[in-house]
Amino acid sequence: MNLLSKFREIYFNKESLSEEDMRVSRNISIFEGCTARSILTLTSGAFLVGFAKYLGASNEQSGIIAAIPVLAGIVTVFSPIVLEKLESRKLLTCMLCFIGRLMMGLMILIPFISPYKTVRVQLLIWVFFIANLIMVFTIPYAQTWLLNITPERIRGAYYGKRESIVLGTVTVVTLLMGQVLDKFEQIGHQFTGFIVLYTFVIVTAFVNIVLFSKIKEPVNPVIKSGISIKNLFTLPAKNKNFMKITFITVLWNLGYQIAFPFTSVYMVSILHLRYGLVTAMAVLASIASVVSVRFWGRIADKKSWLYIMKLMIVLQILSFLTWFFINSDTVYILMPIAHILGGAAISGVNISVNNLQYSYSPADNKTVYMGFSSAVNGIIGFVGTLVGSFFIKVTETRGVSPAGFSIGNMQMLFLTAVVVLTVSIFSISKFRINNVN
């Protein structure tokens, strides 16, 4: 009976949270974020591309696989049908996140299931996709949950602090795992390196569920009338301000996802860089994020999250433009610059998108609005990646060398992303968005 009472106390809170409860929960959320982001980092980017290539994936397939989390965002539009009916949503959120993260670690079992490359790649795609669907389903509420225990007056400072600590932790984890993979690859045991990496992911998933469960949940209003599938689309569509914010994030995702999933492919498959160097670049990007994110938070408090979003797009344009000039001759000079710019940009985007969606959605049914935005962005972002993959495939044998400077098809893809993001920033500048309701 005591265990049942404790279980109810943890997952089915029915009392309003005190300021102290929220403060402690925000602090725990920082450590939970460290574990969650570590799992995300180790199962994406160069690590995921390296594992996909080991299983037999092509460059185009690797890029598409890397963008699967974006496609999985479509499921968030349906999560309010379930979540908005629950007064206590913590148990479902924690368990789905745990299952998804555990599946990420269990991907290491794929090579034991089949010796055929085609089957292995298909299994990787399906397991990775299902794991992301499960986790992404909880995103609208998980974001709202944290925002609800963070007073608006301190959000900029808190998110800046949280992001800097999370990124600092992920930096250390990424650097260590990069070295582990390089060491095992050098002695001809690449798969053993992946076993160590994914075992770490599995252990971290168990740590994460413990921390996640310690974050207290505020009482949630239950919508008695229920939410229909029609409402999932019509409610956000009727809110002009929210649709403008969604369009801004769509423009960002389209330009970003055309090229970003292929940066890891470019480093691993084209430039043939070691994981040590790739992770060192990731560390550099993280340092840029850590240093800049608190600055972005303070600027947002003084100006607006929309201002930060526009500024981040400009930084990403400069990053992709730098990627365009990277080849085997310039990699050691320009790659650090590209990662610094990209790291600074994504840290600002991460905190501004959540706050923009939250601020410009009505007090009721916030998960409906945030789920709708995530779904739309997921579809558009994945379409962008498919466009990038198609571009790489049809230009596979093409390249130019003006004035002796080698330009391959992936570099031309980065330039395409620059053009798309440039068009988007001019479009955003023409928007007139009213003050938050």
Short mmCIF file of C-alpha atoms in Angstrom, two decimals:
data_model
loop_
_atom_site.label_atom_id
_atom_site.label_comp_id
_atom_site.label_asym_id
_atom_site.label_seq_id
_atom_site.Cartn_x
_atom_site.Cartn_y
_atom_site.Cartn_z
CA MET A 1 0.00 0.00 0.00
CA ASN A 2 2.87 2.34 0.76
CA LEU A 3 4.32 1.70 -2.69
CA LEU A 4 0.96 2.45 -4.30
CA SER A 5 0.66 5.68 -2.32
CA LYS A 6 4.17 6.69 -3.33
CA PHE A 7 3.39 5.89 -6.96
CA ARG A 8 0.28 8.08 -6.85
CA GLU A 9 2.20 10.87 -5.14
CA ILE A 10 4.84 10.83 -7.89
CA TYR A 11 2.65 10.49 -10.97
CA PHE A 12 -0.82 11.70 -9.99
CA ASN A 13 -0.40 14.98 -8.16
CA LYS A 14 -3.68 16.77 -7.43
CA GLU A 15 -2.36 19.70 -5.40
CA SER A 16 -1.20 23.08 -6.64
CA LEU A 17 2.56 23.49 -6.68
CA SER A 18 4.28 25.96 -4.37
CA GLU A 19 7.03 28.30 -5.54
CA GLU A 20 9.54 25.98 -3.87
CA ASP A 21 8.09 22.93 -5.65
CA MET A 22 8.49 24.67 -9.00
CA ARG A 23 12.00 25.89 -8.20
CA VAL A 24 13.20 22.41 -7.24
CA SER A 25 11.49 20.89 -10.28
CA ARG A 26 13.17 23.42 -12.58
CA ASN A 27 16.55 22.48 -11.12
CA ILE A 28 15.89 18.76 -11.61
CA SER A 29 14.76 19.51 -15.16
CA ILE A 30 18.26 20.79 -15.92
CA PHE A 31 19.81 17.41 -15.02
CA GLU A 32 17.01 15.55 -16.83
CA GLY A 33 17.79 17.67 -19.86
CA CYS A 34 21.45 16.67 -19.66
CA THR A 35 20.57 12.97 -19.90
CA ALA A 36 17.88 13.45 -22.55
CA ARG A 37 20.11 15.60 -24.77
CA SER A 38 23.04 13.19 -24.34
CA ILE A 39 20.88 10.36 -25.67
CA LEU A 40 19.69 12.55 -28.52
CA THR A 41 23.23 13.54 -29.46
CA LEU A 42 24.65 10.02 -29.36
CA THR A 43 21.84 8.68 -31.54
CA SER A 44 21.98 11.41 -34.17
CA GLY A 45 24.44 13.37 -36.28
CA ALA A 46 27.82 11.85 -37.09
CA PHE A 47 27.27 8.96 -34.65
CA LEU A 48 24.04 7.92 -36.38
CA VAL A 49 25.53 8.41 -39.84
CA GLY A 50 28.57 6.33 -38.86
CA PHE A 51 26.34 3.51 -37.58
CA ALA A 52 24.12 3.71 -40.69
CA LYS A 53 27.18 3.54 -42.95
CA TYR A 54 28.46 0.54 -40.94
CA LEU A 55 25.12 -1.20 -41.60
CA GLY A 56 25.42 -0.45 -45.32
CA ALA A 57 23.45 2.78 -45.90
CA SER A 58 24.28 5.07 -48.85
CA ASN A 59 24.93 8.82 -48.50
CA GLU A 60 21.37 9.68 -49.55
CA GLN A 61 19.91 7.11 -47.16
CA SER A 62 22.12 8.34 -44.31
CA GLY A 63 20.88 11.89 -44.76
CA ILE A 64 17.25 10.79 -44.81
CA ILE A 65 17.75 8.60 -41.72
CA ALA A 66 19.30 11.57 -39.90
CA ALA A 67 16.15 13.59 -40.65
CA ILE A 68 13.67 10.98 -39.38
CA PRO A 69 13.17 12.81 -36.03
CA VAL A 70 11.87 15.77 -38.02
CA LEU A 71 9.34 13.59 -39.88
CA ALA A 72 8.25 12.00 -36.61
CA GLY A 73 7.03 15.45 -35.57
CA ILE A 74 3.80 14.83 -37.50
CA VAL A 75 2.49 12.68 -34.63
CA THR A 76 2.45 15.63 -32.24
CA VAL A 77 -0.67 17.03 -33.87
CA PHE A 78 -2.62 14.04 -32.54
CA SER A 79 -1.22 13.92 -29.00
CA PRO A 80 -3.72 16.47 -27.62
CA ILE A 81 -6.58 14.04 -28.34
CA VAL A 82 -5.10 11.82 -25.64
CA LEU A 83 -3.28 14.27 -23.38
CA GLU A 84 -5.93 16.98 -23.09
CA LYS A 85 -8.34 14.42 -21.64
CA LEU A 86 -5.97 13.57 -18.79
CA GLU A 87 -5.70 15.57 -15.58
CA SER A 88 -2.38 13.85 -14.80
CA ARG A 89 -0.21 13.43 -17.87
CA LYS A 90 3.10 12.78 -16.18
CA LEU A 91 3.04 8.97 -16.14
CA LEU A 92 2.24 8.63 -19.84
CA THR A 93 4.84 11.27 -20.76
CA CYS A 94 7.60 9.68 -18.68
CA MET A 95 6.92 6.13 -19.85
CA LEU A 96 6.73 6.99 -23.56
CA CYS A 97 9.99 8.94 -23.35
CA PHE A 98 11.65 6.01 -21.57
CA ILE A 99 10.44 3.45 -24.11
CA GLY A 100 11.59 5.60 -27.03
CA ARG A 101 15.03 6.25 -25.55
CA LEU A 102 15.48 2.59 -24.64
CA MET A 103 14.66 1.61 -28.23
CA MET A 104 17.38 4.00 -29.39
CA GLY A 105 19.94 2.07 -27.38
CA LEU A 106 18.61 -1.30 -28.51
CA MET A 107 19.37 -0.41 -32.14
CA ILE A 108 22.77 -1.99 -31.45
CA LEU A 109 21.06 -5.40 -31.74
CA ILE A 110 20.31 -4.87 -35.46
CA PRO A 111 23.60 -6.42 -36.73
CA PHE A 112 22.78 -9.59 -34.77
CA ILE A 113 19.35 -9.93 -36.40
CA SER A 114 20.38 -10.13 -40.06
CA PRO A 115 23.63 -10.39 -42.07
CA TYR A 116 22.09 -8.60 -45.08
CA LYS A 117 22.80 -4.88 -45.54
CA THR A 118 19.40 -4.10 -47.06
CA VAL A 119 17.56 -5.71 -44.15
CA ARG A 120 19.81 -4.00 -41.60
CA VAL A 121 19.23 -0.55 -43.09
CA GLN A 122 15.47 -1.14 -43.24
CA LEU A 123 15.45 -2.26 -39.60
CA LEU A 124 17.43 0.83 -38.59
CA ILE A 125 14.95 3.07 -40.40
CA TRP A 126 11.89 1.45 -38.80
CA VAL A 127 13.25 1.14 -35.25
CA PHE A 128 14.59 4.69 -35.33
CA PHE A 129 11.33 6.01 -36.79
CA ILE A 130 9.10 4.21 -34.26
CA ALA A 131 11.32 5.28 -31.34
CA ASN A 132 11.07 8.89 -32.46
CA LEU A 133 7.31 8.67 -32.99
CA ILE A 134 6.90 7.46 -29.41
CA MET A 135 9.06 10.22 -27.95
CA VAL A 136 7.85 13.05 -30.16
CA PHE A 137 4.24 12.27 -29.19
CA THR A 138 5.00 13.77 -25.78
CA ILE A 139 6.81 16.91 -26.95
CA PRO A 140 3.89 19.41 -26.93
CA TYR A 141 3.04 18.57 -23.33
CA ALA A 142 6.65 18.19 -22.15
CA GLN A 143 7.37 21.69 -23.45
CA THR A 144 4.20 23.11 -21.88
CA TRP A 145 4.95 21.32 -18.60
CA LEU A 146 8.32 23.03 -18.20
CA LEU A 147 6.95 26.39 -19.29
CA ASN A 148 4.10 26.10 -16.76
CA ILE A 149 6.53 25.77 -13.84
CA THR A 150 8.69 28.65 -15.11
CA PRO A 151 7.28 32.15 -14.47
CA GLU A 152 7.41 34.37 -17.53
CA ARG A 153 9.59 36.97 -15.80
CA ILE A 154 12.51 34.52 -15.50
CA ARG A 155 12.07 32.39 -18.62
CA GLY A 156 14.81 34.05 -20.61
CA ALA A 157 17.36 33.74 -17.80
CA TYR A 158 16.26 30.21 -16.83
CA TYR A 159 16.27 28.80 -20.35
CA GLY A 160 19.64 30.39 -20.97
CA LYS A 161 21.06 28.80 -17.79
CA ARG A 162 19.43 25.42 -18.49
CA GLU A 163 20.64 25.30 -22.08
CA SER A 164 24.20 26.24 -21.17
CA ILE A 165 24.46 23.48 -18.52
CA VAL A 166 22.85 20.90 -20.81
CA LEU A 167 25.12 21.80 -23.70
CA GLY A 168 28.19 21.76 -21.46
CA THR A 169 27.35 18.24 -20.27
CA VAL A 170 26.64 17.01 -23.79
CA THR A 171 29.96 18.47 -24.91
CA VAL A 172 31.87 16.25 -22.48
CA VAL A 173 29.82 13.15 -23.35
CA THR A 174 30.22 13.73 -27.09
CA LEU A 175 33.96 14.24 -26.87
CA LEU A 176 34.48 11.08 -24.80
CA MET A 177 32.34 8.90 -27.07
CA GLY A 178 34.06 10.24 -30.15
CA GLN A 179 37.39 9.18 -28.73
CA VAL A 180 35.98 5.75 -27.84
CA LEU A 181 34.79 5.14 -31.41
CA ASP A 182 38.11 6.29 -32.89
CA LYS A 183 40.13 4.03 -30.59
CA PHE A 184 38.11 0.93 -31.48
CA GLU A 185 38.09 1.81 -35.18
CA GLN A 186 41.88 2.16 -35.19
CA ILE A 187 42.30 -1.38 -33.87
CA GLY A 188 39.75 -2.79 -36.31
CA HIS A 189 36.87 -3.21 -33.86
CA GLN A 190 34.46 -0.50 -34.98
CA PHE A 191 31.37 -2.46 -33.96
CA THR A 192 32.71 -2.84 -30.40
CA GLY A 193 32.88 0.95 -30.25
CA PHE A 194 29.23 1.17 -31.20
CA ILE A 195 28.38 -1.44 -28.54
CA VAL A 196 29.98 0.81 -25.88
CA LEU A 197 28.13 3.86 -27.21
CA TYR A 198 24.68 2.28 -27.32
CA THR A 199 25.15 0.57 -23.95
CA PHE A 200 25.81 4.03 -22.52
CA VAL A 201 22.57 5.20 -24.15
CA ILE A 202 20.62 2.36 -22.50
CA VAL A 203 22.05 3.13 -19.05
CA THR A 204 21.37 6.85 -19.50
CA ALA A 205 17.76 6.10 -20.43
CA PHE A 206 17.24 4.50 -17.00
CA VAL A 207 18.85 7.49 -15.26
CA ASN A 208 16.64 9.82 -17.28
CA ILE A 209 13.36 8.16 -16.25
CA VAL A 210 14.33 8.51 -12.57
CA LEU A 211 15.07 12.22 -12.96
CA PHE A 212 12.03 12.86 -15.14
CA SER A 213 9.80 11.26 -12.52
CA LYS A 214 11.12 13.63 -9.84
CA ILE A 215 9.89 16.73 -11.70
CA LYS A 216 6.55 17.72 -10.19
CA GLU A 217 3.59 18.25 -12.47
CA PRO A 218 1.16 21.16 -12.03
CA VAL A 219 -2.56 20.43 -12.06
CA ASN A 220 -3.81 20.42 -15.64
CA PRO A 221 -7.25 21.68 -16.68
CA VAL A 222 -9.25 18.94 -18.41
CA ILE A 223 -11.24 19.95 -21.48
CA LYS A 224 -14.57 18.24 -20.82
CA SER A 225 -15.96 18.86 -24.29
CA GLY A 226 -13.10 16.88 -25.78
CA ILE A 227 -11.01 17.65 -28.83
CA SER A 228 -11.92 16.33 -32.24
CA ILE A 229 -9.48 15.62 -35.04
CA LYS A 230 -11.04 18.58 -36.86
CA ASN A 231 -10.21 20.88 -33.92
CA LEU A 232 -6.55 19.86 -34.11
CA PHE A 233 -6.32 21.68 -37.41
CA THR A 234 -9.05 24.30 -37.33
CA LEU A 235 -8.24 25.88 -33.95
CA PRO A 236 -4.65 26.85 -34.83
CA ALA A 237 -5.61 27.72 -38.41
CA LYS A 238 -8.10 30.34 -37.18
CA ASN A 239 -5.51 32.10 -35.01
CA LYS A 240 -3.79 34.52 -37.39
CA ASN A 241 -0.94 35.43 -35.03
CA PHE A 242 -0.14 31.80 -34.28
CA MET A 243 -0.23 30.88 -37.97
CA LYS A 244 2.28 33.64 -38.70
CA ILE A 245 4.60 32.24 -36.04
CA THR A 246 4.13 28.74 -37.50
CA PHE A 247 4.96 30.05 -40.96
CA ILE A 248 8.16 31.60 -39.62
CA THR A 249 9.27 28.29 -38.10
CA VAL A 250 8.29 26.47 -41.31
CA LEU A 251 10.52 28.75 -43.37
CA TRP A 252 13.36 28.07 -40.94
CA ASN A 253 12.86 24.31 -41.02
CA LEU A 254 12.65 24.12 -44.80
CA GLY A 255 15.93 25.95 -45.33
CA TYR A 256 17.67 24.26 -42.40
CA GLN A 257 16.65 20.67 -43.17
CA ILE A 258 17.58 20.87 -46.85
CA ALA A 259 21.22 20.82 -45.88
CA PHE A 260 21.84 20.23 -42.17
CA PRO A 261 21.27 16.42 -42.10
CA PHE A 262 23.96 16.14 -44.77
CA THR A 263 26.66 17.99 -42.85
CA SER A 264 27.44 14.81 -40.91
CA VAL A 265 27.37 12.77 -44.13
CA TYR A 266 29.76 15.28 -45.68
CA MET A 267 32.22 15.00 -42.78
CA VAL A 268 32.09 11.20 -42.45
CA SER A 269 31.69 10.04 -46.07
CA ILE A 270 33.19 12.78 -48.24
CA LEU A 271 35.88 14.42 -46.10
CA HIS A 272 36.59 11.12 -44.26
CA LEU A 273 37.19 12.86 -40.94
CA ARG A 274 37.78 10.82 -37.79
CA TYR A 275 35.15 10.82 -35.04
CA GLY A 276 37.67 12.58 -32.80
CA LEU A 277 37.77 15.60 -35.11
CA VAL A 278 34.03 15.47 -35.76
CA THR A 279 33.31 15.43 -32.03
CA ALA A 280 35.86 18.20 -31.48
CA MET A 281 33.84 20.29 -33.92
CA ALA A 282 30.67 19.34 -32.04
CA VAL A 283 32.37 20.49 -28.84
CA LEU A 284 33.25 23.78 -30.49
CA ALA A 285 29.64 24.21 -31.59
CA SER A 286 28.48 23.40 -28.07
CA ILE A 287 30.87 25.94 -26.57
CA ALA A 288 29.51 28.54 -28.97
CA SER A 289 26.01 27.55 -27.86
CA VAL A 290 26.88 27.70 -24.15
CA VAL A 291 28.55 31.08 -24.47
CA SER A 292 25.82 32.60 -26.62
CA VAL A 293 22.60 31.13 -25.25
CA ARG A 294 22.47 33.20 -22.07
CA PHE A 295 23.17 36.25 -24.18
CA TRP A 296 20.24 35.37 -26.46
CA GLY A 297 18.01 34.90 -23.41
CA ARG A 298 18.87 38.35 -22.07
CA ILE A 299 18.30 39.96 -25.46
CA ALA A 300 14.93 38.20 -25.72
CA ASP A 301 13.91 39.58 -22.32
CA LYS A 302 14.78 43.09 -23.50
CA LYS A 303 13.48 42.84 -27.08
CA SER A 304 11.51 39.76 -28.18
CA TRP A 305 11.76 36.09 -29.11
CA LEU A 306 10.81 37.02 -32.68
CA TYR A 307 13.85 39.29 -32.88
CA ILE A 308 16.06 36.41 -31.71
CA MET A 309 14.52 34.07 -34.31
CA LYS A 310 15.35 36.45 -37.14
CA LEU A 311 18.90 36.91 -35.86
CA MET A 312 19.42 33.14 -35.64
CA ILE A 313 18.37 32.66 -39.26
CA VAL A 314 20.98 35.19 -40.32
CA LEU A 315 23.65 33.29 -38.35
CA GLN A 316 22.60 30.00 -39.96
CA ILE A 317 22.85 31.58 -43.40
CA LEU A 318 26.44 32.54 -42.61
CA SER A 319 27.10 29.00 -41.33
CA PHE A 320 25.84 27.28 -44.50
CA LEU A 321 27.72 29.81 -46.62
CA THR A 322 30.89 28.78 -44.78
CA TRP A 323 30.06 25.09 -45.39
CA PHE A 324 29.90 25.87 -49.11
CA PHE A 325 33.58 26.84 -49.10
CA ILE A 326 34.72 23.77 -47.13
CA ASN A 327 36.65 21.10 -49.03
CA SER A 328 39.71 18.97 -48.32
CA ASP A 329 41.96 22.04 -48.67
CA THR A 330 39.98 24.43 -46.46
CA VAL A 331 38.40 22.05 -43.94
CA TYR A 332 40.72 22.79 -41.00
CA ILE A 333 40.33 26.55 -41.41
CA LEU A 334 36.65 26.96 -42.23
CA MET A 335 35.00 24.06 -40.42
CA PRO A 336 35.51 25.61 -36.95
CA ILE A 337 33.89 28.82 -38.21
CA ALA A 338 30.91 26.93 -39.63
CA HIS A 339 30.38 25.08 -36.35
CA ILE A 340 30.70 28.21 -34.21
CA LEU A 341 28.09 30.02 -36.29
CA GLY A 342 25.80 26.98 -36.41
CA GLY A 343 26.14 26.31 -32.68
CA ALA A 344 25.28 29.89 -31.81
CA ALA A 345 22.31 29.82 -34.18
CA ILE A 346 20.73 26.58 -33.01
CA SER A 347 20.96 27.51 -29.33
CA GLY A 348 18.92 30.63 -29.99
CA VAL A 349 16.45 28.75 -32.18
CA ASN A 350 15.88 26.07 -29.53
CA ILE A 351 14.79 28.54 -26.88
CA SER A 352 13.00 31.00 -29.16
CA VAL A 353 10.77 28.52 -31.03
CA ASN A 354 9.33 27.04 -27.82
CA ASN A 355 8.70 30.46 -26.32
CA LEU A 356 7.18 31.87 -29.51
CA GLN A 357 4.77 28.95 -29.87
CA TYR A 358 3.83 29.10 -26.19
CA SER A 359 3.43 32.88 -26.07
CA TYR A 360 1.32 33.19 -29.22
CA SER A 361 -1.05 30.33 -28.41
CA PRO A 362 -4.17 30.84 -26.23
CA ALA A 363 -4.15 29.77 -22.58
CA ASP A 364 -6.51 26.88 -23.37
CA ASN A 365 -5.46 23.91 -25.50
CA LYS A 366 -1.81 24.89 -25.72
CA THR A 367 -0.83 21.32 -26.59
CA VAL A 368 -3.15 21.53 -29.62
CA TYR A 369 -1.37 24.60 -30.94
CA MET A 370 2.15 23.40 -30.18
CA GLY A 371 1.38 19.95 -31.56
CA PHE A 372 0.00 21.46 -34.76
CA SER A 373 3.13 23.56 -35.21
CA SER A 374 5.45 20.60 -34.56
CA ALA A 375 3.55 18.43 -37.04
CA VAL A 376 3.59 21.03 -39.80
CA ASN A 377 7.26 21.71 -39.22
CA GLY A 378 7.98 17.97 -39.21
CA ILE A 379 6.38 17.46 -42.60
CA ILE A 380 7.99 20.50 -44.20
CA GLY A 381 11.38 19.77 -42.64
CA PHE A 382 11.39 16.18 -43.91
CA VAL A 383 10.29 17.34 -47.35
CA GLY A 384 13.30 19.64 -47.27
CA THR A 385 15.56 16.67 -46.50
CA LEU A 386 14.02 14.62 -49.32
CA VAL A 387 14.70 17.54 -51.64
CA GLY A 388 18.30 17.61 -50.41
CA SER A 389 18.64 13.83 -50.91
CA PHE A 390 17.21 14.05 -54.43
CA PHE A 391 19.57 16.94 -55.18
CA ILE A 392 22.57 14.86 -54.07
CA LYS A 393 21.45 11.87 -56.12
CA VAL A 394 20.93 13.73 -59.40
CA THR A 395 24.15 15.74 -59.02
CA GLU A 396 26.27 12.83 -57.75
CA THR A 397 28.79 12.97 -60.60
CA ARG A 398 28.75 16.73 -61.01
CA GLY A 399 31.17 19.26 -59.71
CA VAL A 400 33.08 22.32 -60.79
CA SER A 401 36.50 23.78 -60.07
CA PRO A 402 36.45 27.55 -60.71
CA ALA A 403 39.93 29.03 -60.30
CA GLY A 404 41.13 25.69 -58.98
CA PHE A 405 38.59 25.64 -56.11
CA SER A 406 36.82 22.27 -55.93
CA ILE A 407 33.03 22.42 -55.50
CA GLY A 408 31.11 19.14 -55.15
CA ASN A 409 27.40 18.42 -55.11
CA MET A 410 27.06 18.69 -51.32
CA GLN A 411 28.67 22.11 -51.35
CA MET A 412 26.11 23.16 -53.96
CA LEU A 413 23.42 21.83 -51.60
CA PHE A 414 24.70 24.12 -48.83
CA LEU A 415 24.49 27.06 -51.23
CA THR A 416 20.89 26.10 -52.04
CA ALA A 417 20.06 26.22 -48.33
CA VAL A 418 21.62 29.69 -48.14
CA VAL A 419 19.29 30.88 -50.91
CA VAL A 420 16.19 29.40 -49.23
CA LEU A 421 17.01 30.90 -45.82
CA THR A 422 17.79 34.27 -47.40
CA VAL A 423 14.37 34.31 -49.05
CA SER A 424 12.78 33.35 -45.72
CA ILE A 425 14.42 36.15 -43.77
CA PHE A 426 13.11 38.72 -46.25
CA SER A 427 9.64 37.17 -46.03
CA ILE A 428 9.67 37.28 -42.23
CA SER A 429 10.71 40.94 -42.26
CA LYS A 430 7.44 41.79 -44.00
CA PHE A 431 5.30 40.20 -41.27
CA ARG A 432 3.26 42.31 -38.90
CA ILE A 433 2.45 40.34 -35.77
CA ASN A 434 0.24 41.77 -33.04
CA ASN A 435 1.22 41.70 -29.39
CA VAL A 436 0.71 38.49 -27.44
CA ASN A 437 -2.91 37.98 -26.36
#
